[in-house]
One Martini backbone bead per residue (centre of mass of N, CA, C, O) as a GRO file, in nm:
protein
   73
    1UNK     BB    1   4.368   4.730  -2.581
    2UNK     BB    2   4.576   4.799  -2.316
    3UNK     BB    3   4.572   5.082  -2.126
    4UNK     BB    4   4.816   4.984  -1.929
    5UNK     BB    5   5.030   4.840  -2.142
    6UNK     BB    6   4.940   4.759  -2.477
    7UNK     BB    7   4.837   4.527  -2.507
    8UNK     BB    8   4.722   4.262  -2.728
    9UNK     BB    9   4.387   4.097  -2.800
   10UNK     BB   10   4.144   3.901  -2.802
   11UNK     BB   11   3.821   3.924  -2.849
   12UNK     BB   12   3.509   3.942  -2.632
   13UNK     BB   13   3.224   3.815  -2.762
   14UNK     BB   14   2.990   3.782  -2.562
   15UNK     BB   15   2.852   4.103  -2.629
   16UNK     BB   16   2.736   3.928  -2.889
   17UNK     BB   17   2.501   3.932  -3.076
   18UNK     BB   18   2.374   3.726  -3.342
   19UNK     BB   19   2.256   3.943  -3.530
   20UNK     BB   20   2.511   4.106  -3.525
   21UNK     BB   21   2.669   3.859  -3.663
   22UNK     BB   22   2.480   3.860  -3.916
   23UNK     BB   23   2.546   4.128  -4.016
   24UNK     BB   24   2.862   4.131  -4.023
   25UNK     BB   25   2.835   3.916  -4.253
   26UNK     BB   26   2.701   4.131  -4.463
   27UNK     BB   27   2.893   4.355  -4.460
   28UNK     BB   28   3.155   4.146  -4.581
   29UNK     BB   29   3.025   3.957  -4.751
   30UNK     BB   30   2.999   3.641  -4.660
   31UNK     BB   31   2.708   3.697  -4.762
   32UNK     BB   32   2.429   3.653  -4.849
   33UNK     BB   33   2.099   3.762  -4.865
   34UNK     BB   34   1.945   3.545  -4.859
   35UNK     BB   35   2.104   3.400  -4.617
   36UNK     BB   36   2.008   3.599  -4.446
   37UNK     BB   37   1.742   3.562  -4.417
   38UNK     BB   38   1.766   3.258  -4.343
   39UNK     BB   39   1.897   3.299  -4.113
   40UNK     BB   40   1.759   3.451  -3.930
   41UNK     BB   41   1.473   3.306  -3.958
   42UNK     BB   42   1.636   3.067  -3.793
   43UNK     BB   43   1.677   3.184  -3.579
   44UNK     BB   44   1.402   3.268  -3.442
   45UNK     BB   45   1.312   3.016  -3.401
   46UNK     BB   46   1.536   2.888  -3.211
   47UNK     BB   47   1.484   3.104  -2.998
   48UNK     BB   48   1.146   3.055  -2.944
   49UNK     BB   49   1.175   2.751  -2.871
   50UNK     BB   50   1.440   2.784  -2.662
   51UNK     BB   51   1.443   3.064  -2.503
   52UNK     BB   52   1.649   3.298  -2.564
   53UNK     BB   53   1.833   3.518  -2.604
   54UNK     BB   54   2.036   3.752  -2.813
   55UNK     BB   55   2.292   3.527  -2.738
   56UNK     BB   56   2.189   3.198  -2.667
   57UNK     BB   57   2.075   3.203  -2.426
   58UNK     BB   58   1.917   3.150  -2.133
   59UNK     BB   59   1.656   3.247  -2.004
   60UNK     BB   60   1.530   3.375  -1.761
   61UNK     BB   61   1.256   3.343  -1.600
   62UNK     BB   62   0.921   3.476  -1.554
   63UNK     BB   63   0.769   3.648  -1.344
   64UNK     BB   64   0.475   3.699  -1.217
   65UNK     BB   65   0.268   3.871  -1.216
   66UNK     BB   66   0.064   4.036  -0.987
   67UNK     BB   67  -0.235   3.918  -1.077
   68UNK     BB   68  -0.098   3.630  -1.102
   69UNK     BB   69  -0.081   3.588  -0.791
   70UNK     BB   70  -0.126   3.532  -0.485
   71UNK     BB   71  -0.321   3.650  -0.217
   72UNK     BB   72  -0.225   3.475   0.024
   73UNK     BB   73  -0.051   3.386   0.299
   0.00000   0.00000   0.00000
């Protein structure tokens, strides 16, 4: 709801992450708890194997460590 209108519309689900959407259809028990187990299960490797963050989206490259820089000009 627009605190300023007052207007109401679908909200932007940017902001849940996957495994928040798989508790969710949990606890409306729309999933059963096996499903829910091999889903979270199954998002987890697929996570991992594409580099995912916990929205689904790819993660950005991570920065290398100061150890791990090279120390020349």
């Amino acid at each position: 709801r627009c605190p300023a209108c007052g207007s109401t519309s679908r909200a932007d689900i940017k902001g849940v992450s996957v495994r928040s959407a798989l508790f969710a259809l949990a606890s409306e028990g729309l999933v059963t708890d096996a499903e829910f187990r091999r889903f979270d299960r199954d998002w987890k490797k697929h996570r991992a194997a594409l580099r995912l963050d916990p929205y689904g989206r790819m993660a950005p490259p991570s920065q290398p460590a100061d150890s791990e820089r090279c120390r020349h000009p």
